[in-house]
XYZ file of C-alpha atoms in Angstrom:
447
model
C -16.510 35.908 -8.988
C -14.393 35.600 -5.878
C -14.599 32.196 -4.117
C -14.476 32.309 -0.329
C -11.283 31.013 1.332
C -11.556 27.676 3.049
C -9.237 26.717 5.831
C -6.750 23.719 4.393
C -7.251 24.536 0.943
C -5.069 26.310 -1.492
C -6.929 29.421 -2.342
C -5.424 29.568 -5.890
C -5.917 26.029 -6.770
C -9.547 25.958 -5.173
C -10.820 28.821 -7.404
C -9.126 27.198 -10.468
C -11.031 23.905 -9.596
C -14.241 25.072 -8.457
C -14.537 27.525 -11.586
C -13.637 24.521 -13.875
C -16.217 22.333 -12.269
C -18.653 25.253 -12.462
C -18.279 25.158 -16.633
C -18.627 21.311 -16.447
C -21.899 21.403 -14.403
C -23.202 24.073 -16.804
C -22.482 22.006 -19.606
C -24.195 18.936 -18.075
C -27.329 20.945 -17.183
C -27.678 22.377 -20.549
C -27.285 18.964 -22.037
C -29.755 17.553 -19.682
C -32.333 19.980 -20.169
C -32.000 19.935 -24.168
C -32.025 15.968 -23.938
C -35.215 16.024 -21.975
C -36.946 18.191 -24.218
C -35.895 16.387 -27.046
C -36.907 12.972 -25.450
C -40.363 14.353 -24.504
C -41.030 15.241 -28.293
C -39.819 12.008 -29.432
C -42.448 10.140 -27.195
C -45.330 12.343 -29.013
C -43.896 11.191 -32.348
C -42.733 7.468 -31.775
C -45.030 4.704 -30.418
C -43.401 3.071 -27.098
C -42.474 0.071 -29.392
C -40.679 2.381 -32.008
C -38.838 4.163 -28.994
C -38.023 0.639 -27.664
C -36.533 -0.567 -31.296
C -34.460 2.994 -31.062
C -32.861 2.390 -27.630
C -32.218 -1.268 -28.262
C -28.967 -0.589 -30.453
C -27.467 1.815 -27.947
C -27.937 -0.649 -25.401
C -26.555 -3.435 -27.357
C -23.615 -1.937 -28.457
C -22.557 0.200 -25.337
C -20.312 -2.992 -23.945
C -18.511 -2.870 -27.138
C -18.158 0.702 -27.460
C -16.776 0.601 -23.696
C -14.163 -1.942 -24.433
C -12.902 0.021 -27.946
C -12.231 3.057 -25.791
C -9.532 0.843 -23.942
C -9.870 2.936 -20.676
C -7.106 5.178 -21.755
C -8.792 8.653 -21.581
C -8.547 8.846 -17.751
C -5.101 7.707 -17.863
C -4.028 10.117 -20.629
C -5.316 12.833 -18.900
C -3.088 11.722 -15.475
C -0.258 11.212 -17.713
C -0.579 14.765 -19.474
C -0.649 16.398 -16.073
C 2.686 14.605 -15.312
C 4.433 14.882 -18.672
C 2.824 17.867 -20.629
C 5.844 17.882 -22.792
C 4.619 14.449 -24.381
C 1.161 15.835 -25.357
C 1.532 14.976 -29.120
C 2.671 11.500 -28.403
C 0.049 10.571 -25.929
C -2.690 11.834 -27.711
C -1.513 10.547 -30.924
C -0.788 7.106 -29.333
C -4.122 7.108 -27.555
C -5.907 7.875 -30.815
C -4.554 5.093 -32.913
C -5.250 2.579 -30.112
C -8.855 3.787 -29.965
C -9.273 3.827 -33.738
C -7.865 0.136 -33.702
C -10.472 -0.648 -30.911
C -13.291 0.911 -32.801
C -12.581 -1.312 -35.688
C -12.176 -4.654 -33.964
C -15.451 -4.280 -32.359
C -17.585 -4.086 -35.588
C -17.263 -7.674 -36.460
C -17.724 -8.692 -32.997
C -20.852 -6.719 -32.673
C -22.025 -8.419 -35.963
C -21.274 -11.729 -34.794
C -23.037 -11.415 -31.451
C -25.997 -9.946 -33.032
C -26.288 -12.833 -35.385
C -26.026 -15.418 -32.750
C -28.465 -13.791 -30.565
C -30.868 -13.049 -33.186
C -30.706 -16.678 -34.283
C -31.783 -17.881 -30.923
C -34.537 -15.378 -30.361
C -35.699 -12.692 -33.011
C -34.625 -9.052 -32.131
C -37.165 -6.305 -33.255
C -34.110 -4.004 -33.708
C -32.776 -5.080 -37.387
C -29.083 -5.541 -37.988
C -28.490 -2.225 -39.784
C -29.748 -0.373 -36.865
C -27.298 -1.866 -34.851
C -24.259 -1.681 -37.098
C -25.068 2.024 -37.611
C -24.651 2.798 -33.935
C -21.759 0.368 -33.617
C -19.653 2.936 -35.804
C -19.740 5.106 -32.627
C -16.942 3.236 -31.069
C -14.851 4.293 -34.265
C -15.934 8.011 -33.972
C -15.603 8.263 -30.143
C -11.621 8.192 -30.864
C -11.512 11.898 -31.215
C -12.977 12.289 -27.718
C -9.485 11.818 -26.639
C -9.174 15.648 -27.071
C -11.205 16.073 -24.051
C -8.320 14.603 -22.014
C -6.205 17.320 -23.010
C -8.818 20.085 -21.915
C -9.367 18.279 -18.526
C -5.640 18.298 -17.987
C -5.369 21.894 -18.473
C -8.593 22.254 -16.390
C -10.093 24.245 -19.430
C -13.639 22.984 -18.574
C -15.140 25.977 -20.541
C -14.034 24.470 -23.886
C -15.699 21.176 -23.008
C -19.037 23.008 -21.983
C -19.125 24.803 -25.292
C -18.569 21.539 -27.609
C -21.157 19.519 -25.176
C -23.766 22.188 -25.197
C -23.372 23.140 -28.977
C -23.654 19.448 -29.969
C -26.716 18.976 -27.956
C -28.361 21.779 -29.566
C -27.634 20.585 -32.949
C -28.422 16.990 -32.129
C -32.017 18.325 -30.701
C -32.483 20.570 -33.760
C -31.841 17.369 -35.869
C -34.242 15.440 -34.088
C -36.894 18.100 -34.261
C -36.624 18.556 -37.758
C -36.967 14.736 -38.290
C -40.062 14.848 -36.561
C -41.409 17.833 -38.414
C -40.647 16.132 -41.808
C -42.094 12.891 -40.648
C -39.131 10.921 -40.973
C -38.875 7.148 -40.654
C -37.395 5.296 -37.752
C -33.960 4.689 -39.428
C -33.339 8.397 -39.580
C -33.598 8.716 -36.062
C -31.239 5.619 -35.599
C -28.656 7.507 -38.157
C -29.164 10.687 -35.892
C -27.769 8.581 -32.819
C -24.655 8.052 -34.981
C -24.594 11.761 -35.825
C -24.642 12.669 -32.329
C -21.176 11.244 -32.043
C -19.970 12.829 -35.032
C -21.059 16.202 -34.112
C -19.200 15.756 -30.715
C -15.972 14.620 -32.319
C -16.123 17.481 -34.819
C -16.609 19.715 -31.752
C -13.638 18.798 -30.150
C -11.647 18.860 -33.236
C -12.710 22.311 -34.008
C -11.930 23.598 -30.544
C -8.609 21.969 -30.299
C -7.534 23.582 -33.760
C -8.951 26.772 -32.797
C -6.588 26.668 -29.394
C -3.556 26.690 -31.657
C -3.234 23.090 -31.646
C -3.371 20.482 -34.394
C -3.845 16.729 -34.467
C -1.369 16.255 -37.435
C 1.084 17.044 -34.947
C 0.123 13.787 -33.140
C 2.482 10.857 -33.086
C 2.321 7.042 -32.352
C 4.902 5.603 -30.317
C 4.846 2.015 -29.635
C 6.409 2.145 -26.000
C 3.786 4.762 -25.155
C 1.184 2.358 -26.514
C 2.345 -0.548 -24.524
C 2.526 1.612 -21.324
C -1.013 2.871 -21.724
C -2.250 -0.815 -22.652
C -0.500 -2.237 -19.724
C -1.808 0.527 -17.253
C -5.408 1.346 -18.466
C -6.917 -2.320 -18.982
C -8.389 -2.157 -15.277
C -10.117 0.993 -16.199
C -11.242 -0.579 -19.530
C -12.369 -3.587 -17.805
C -14.277 -1.362 -15.171
C -15.802 0.457 -18.170
C -17.067 -2.721 -19.634
C -18.636 -3.645 -16.293
C -20.120 -0.220 -15.752
C -21.898 -0.520 -19.205
C -23.208 -4.054 -18.236
C -24.340 -2.598 -14.864
C -26.226 0.163 -16.436
C -27.547 -1.342 -19.681
C -28.162 -5.362 -19.192
C -31.616 -4.254 -17.871
C -32.695 -2.833 -21.012
C -31.564 -5.724 -23.296
C -33.499 -8.261 -20.674
C -36.486 -6.183 -20.777
C -36.396 -6.652 -24.628
C -36.024 -10.409 -24.539
C -38.473 -11.114 -21.608
C -41.581 -8.517 -22.500
C -40.434 -6.843 -26.050
C -39.668 -3.616 -27.261
C -42.705 -1.738 -26.102
C -41.923 -2.345 -22.608
C -38.245 -1.331 -23.272
C -39.610 2.148 -24.822
C -41.655 2.950 -21.779
C -38.968 1.852 -19.375
C -36.010 3.460 -21.160
C -38.035 6.739 -21.329
C -38.586 6.904 -17.549
C -35.046 5.809 -16.598
C -33.306 8.502 -18.468
C -34.934 11.159 -16.281
C -33.424 9.346 -13.319
C -29.791 9.005 -14.842
C -29.973 12.349 -16.137
C -28.650 13.662 -12.602
C -25.639 11.489 -12.522
C -23.496 14.190 -13.905
C -23.783 15.918 -10.441
C -21.618 13.448 -8.427
C -18.828 13.106 -11.187
C -18.596 17.001 -11.339
C -18.220 17.283 -7.494
C -15.727 14.462 -7.031
C -13.601 15.700 -10.001
C -13.704 19.354 -8.146
C -12.570 18.015 -4.778
C -10.740 14.974 -5.604
C -7.274 17.255 -5.956
C -7.959 18.629 -2.269
C -8.583 15.010 -0.978
C -5.582 13.620 -2.431
C -3.388 16.336 -0.804
C -4.940 15.891 2.468
C -4.403 12.320 2.175
C -0.563 13.305 1.836
C -0.576 15.725 4.614
C -3.066 15.067 7.172
C -4.818 11.826 7.803
C -7.283 13.218 9.953
C -8.256 16.108 7.662
C -8.558 13.463 4.694
C -10.984 11.530 6.561
C -13.065 14.478 7.189
C -13.074 15.608 3.909
C -14.245 12.143 2.652
C -17.107 12.211 5.356
C -18.161 15.881 4.123
C -18.262 14.681 0.474
C -20.488 11.601 1.591
C -22.691 13.895 3.152
C -22.940 16.274 0.440
C -23.846 13.437 -1.830
C -26.616 12.123 0.346
C -28.173 15.515 0.947
C -28.229 16.216 -2.904
C -29.428 12.882 -4.201
C -32.098 12.711 -1.587
C -33.484 15.986 -2.219
C -33.689 14.921 -5.898
C -35.292 11.482 -4.942
C -37.943 13.033 -2.759
C -38.868 15.980 -5.387
C -38.797 13.451 -8.308
C -40.897 10.980 -6.428
C -43.674 13.481 -5.303
C -43.869 14.914 -8.831
C -43.352 11.989 -11.374
C -46.946 11.144 -11.764
C -47.954 14.643 -12.230
C -45.419 14.936 -14.815
C -46.132 11.717 -16.774
C -49.824 12.913 -16.692
C -49.240 16.178 -18.161
C -46.366 15.713 -20.434
C -46.370 12.342 -21.955
C -48.898 10.339 -24.150
C -51.325 8.005 -22.343
C -49.175 4.985 -23.212
C -46.162 6.162 -21.277
C -48.055 6.751 -18.055
C -46.693 3.440 -16.401
C -43.453 4.840 -16.706
C -44.060 7.154 -13.697
C -43.784 4.279 -11.226
C -40.309 3.079 -12.676
C -39.150 6.809 -12.250
C -40.412 6.792 -8.799
C -38.480 3.628 -7.878
C -35.372 4.192 -10.026
C -34.759 7.708 -8.635
C -33.986 6.274 -5.179
C -30.842 4.371 -6.912
C -29.203 7.677 -7.408
C -28.426 8.055 -3.633
C -26.252 4.967 -4.032
C -24.750 6.137 -7.440
C -24.091 9.365 -5.732
C -22.328 7.599 -2.710
C -20.616 4.999 -5.004
C -18.953 7.723 -6.998
C -17.563 9.548 -4.018
C -16.237 6.255 -2.376
C -14.721 5.227 -6.000
C -12.258 8.309 -5.213
C -11.133 6.622 -2.285
C -10.557 3.438 -3.785
C -8.592 5.294 -6.153
C -6.731 7.269 -3.868
C -5.754 4.037 -1.808
C -5.008 2.271 -4.989
C -7.797 -0.529 -4.499
C -8.629 -0.636 -8.302
C -9.041 -4.204 -8.254
C -11.673 -3.629 -5.442
C -13.515 -1.255 -7.387
C -13.766 -3.575 -10.466
C -14.982 -6.579 -8.062
C -17.524 -4.052 -6.646
C -18.936 -3.058 -10.124
C -18.894 -6.780 -11.070
C -20.919 -7.644 -7.904
C -23.638 -4.914 -8.845
C -23.776 -6.333 -12.583
C -24.194 -9.940 -11.311
C -27.001 -9.086 -8.643
C -28.558 -6.808 -11.377
C -28.726 -9.784 -13.905
C -29.970 -12.208 -11.303
C -32.760 -9.993 -10.069
C -33.952 -9.166 -13.490
C -34.235 -12.711 -14.424
C -36.752 -13.278 -11.784
C -38.349 -10.163 -11.430
C -38.935 -8.882 -14.887
C -41.067 -11.825 -16.017
C -43.024 -11.571 -12.829
C -43.229 -7.715 -12.207
C -42.374 -6.178 -15.650
C -40.752 -3.087 -15.899
C -41.043 -2.131 -12.243
C -39.432 -5.386 -11.296
C -36.320 -4.081 -13.445
C -36.455 -0.776 -11.504
C -36.360 -2.563 -8.273
C -33.568 -4.657 -9.451
C -31.403 -1.702 -10.359
C -32.062 0.009 -7.001
C -30.948 -3.150 -4.897
C -28.138 -3.758 -7.126
C -26.716 -0.266 -6.746
C -27.265 -0.336 -3.163
C -25.422 -3.936 -2.574
C -22.581 -2.686 -4.971
C -21.895 0.683 -3.178
C -21.968 -0.701 0.462
C -20.136 -4.177 -0.684
C -16.809 -2.230 0.619
C -18.446 -2.966 4.047
C -17.430 -6.649 3.758
C -13.663 -5.770 3.039
C -11.691 -5.152 6.654
C -9.649 -2.430 5.155
C -12.456 -0.240 3.372
C -15.043 -1.179 5.878
C -14.557 2.197 7.880
C -15.597 4.076 4.498
C -18.687 1.920 4.185
C -19.440 3.005 7.922
C -18.896 6.627 7.070
C -21.427 6.173 3.963
C -23.913 4.519 6.461
C -23.628 7.413 8.945
C -24.326 10.013 6.042
C -27.166 7.924 4.751
C -28.862 7.443 8.192
C -28.318 11.413 8.401
C -26.362 10.764 11.546
C -23.848 13.297 10.704
C -26.254 15.919 9.838
C -27.880 15.553 13.155
C -24.388 15.779 14.623
C -23.547 18.931 12.477
C -26.683 20.542 13.423
C -26.277 19.733 17.155
C -22.876 21.202 16.859
C -23.901 24.563 15.433
C -26.693 24.863 18.247
C -23.936 24.249 20.924
C -21.743 27.041 19.569
C -22.013 30.013 21.919
C -23.972 32.982 20.510
């Protein structure tokens, strides 16, 4: 398919990145659809208390697994673009570092669970937590993703993700059919990571590469750790940002409420792949504009904010209108209250979309510390609001806390003089000012 030429873009590069993003979008859409169908089946098999227990180990361990990844994936992608001849050294070193990280978190998870459980009994048993914790070790193979990203070969990522999700869904459906106990579904969570790792390994080998050629270099290890720690810290903050509400719901009102909340929230978060795919596609063009033409650079940022608002607002309106109908016709009665959570939480997506886009600006300008502070601010607001609102308003309170925390985090850059202009640009998009300007401009054109 021929991609239409756009003034100011290199046509060959444009086609390459748009096609790569198309593969990534297809992978995410396929994965989303498969996961949703499997999740619906689970709600008809597990009670909301059991679903809450099943979700708790993932929420509990996600902070540790984010730390175990060390933030090296994105940095390795960048270095592979700069130094492709060092492929085996970069991949091998990052792999070993992630293995070490995955091993270190195991006793930390055990100790943390023991301390928390002594203070307040957790419904999810330790064996469930430790089973899922091995995900941090297995995700070391995901460094292969960086290799394909650096070569803009999204089709391979798509194949692995879709195949993995199909197998994962098939396993869960079979567990339902045979009447398996809850512990087998916990094992299936770990198996999801195994399937993804195996897929990456298989496709890497099939493309004529071999992990046996990977080597560990101490100087590269020091370089990666020195430069990727901000990304690792950001990943930890993001995991807190996204999952602390689930842990607090279980703490305050129990596993049943967590199961109901987690079931609803996953449908709101299922759309979050869209801004990531879009920004991955246009970021090279934005960086080129920043280097060559500041006016074009600002215009492209404004256009990206506009696009993010239009897409996310359309999703939010559509989901809000249909959520009650969907829950009444698709889910068992004990999950009906999740419709309210979804109707609230889906609006947080607008700020997630804008935050992802403005994050590219912060990266382009080298404001990585500001990015971390913004995420930390959102996490702190989320925690404080949850402390007050979950006991009083239940899972709806957690949804409102998430919405406000995301909004405050995204527009926190308005408080910083050097980033305030980008915040104003986002506000213009959010208030649809730029949309009316575009419409007015088109009607003013001579016919």
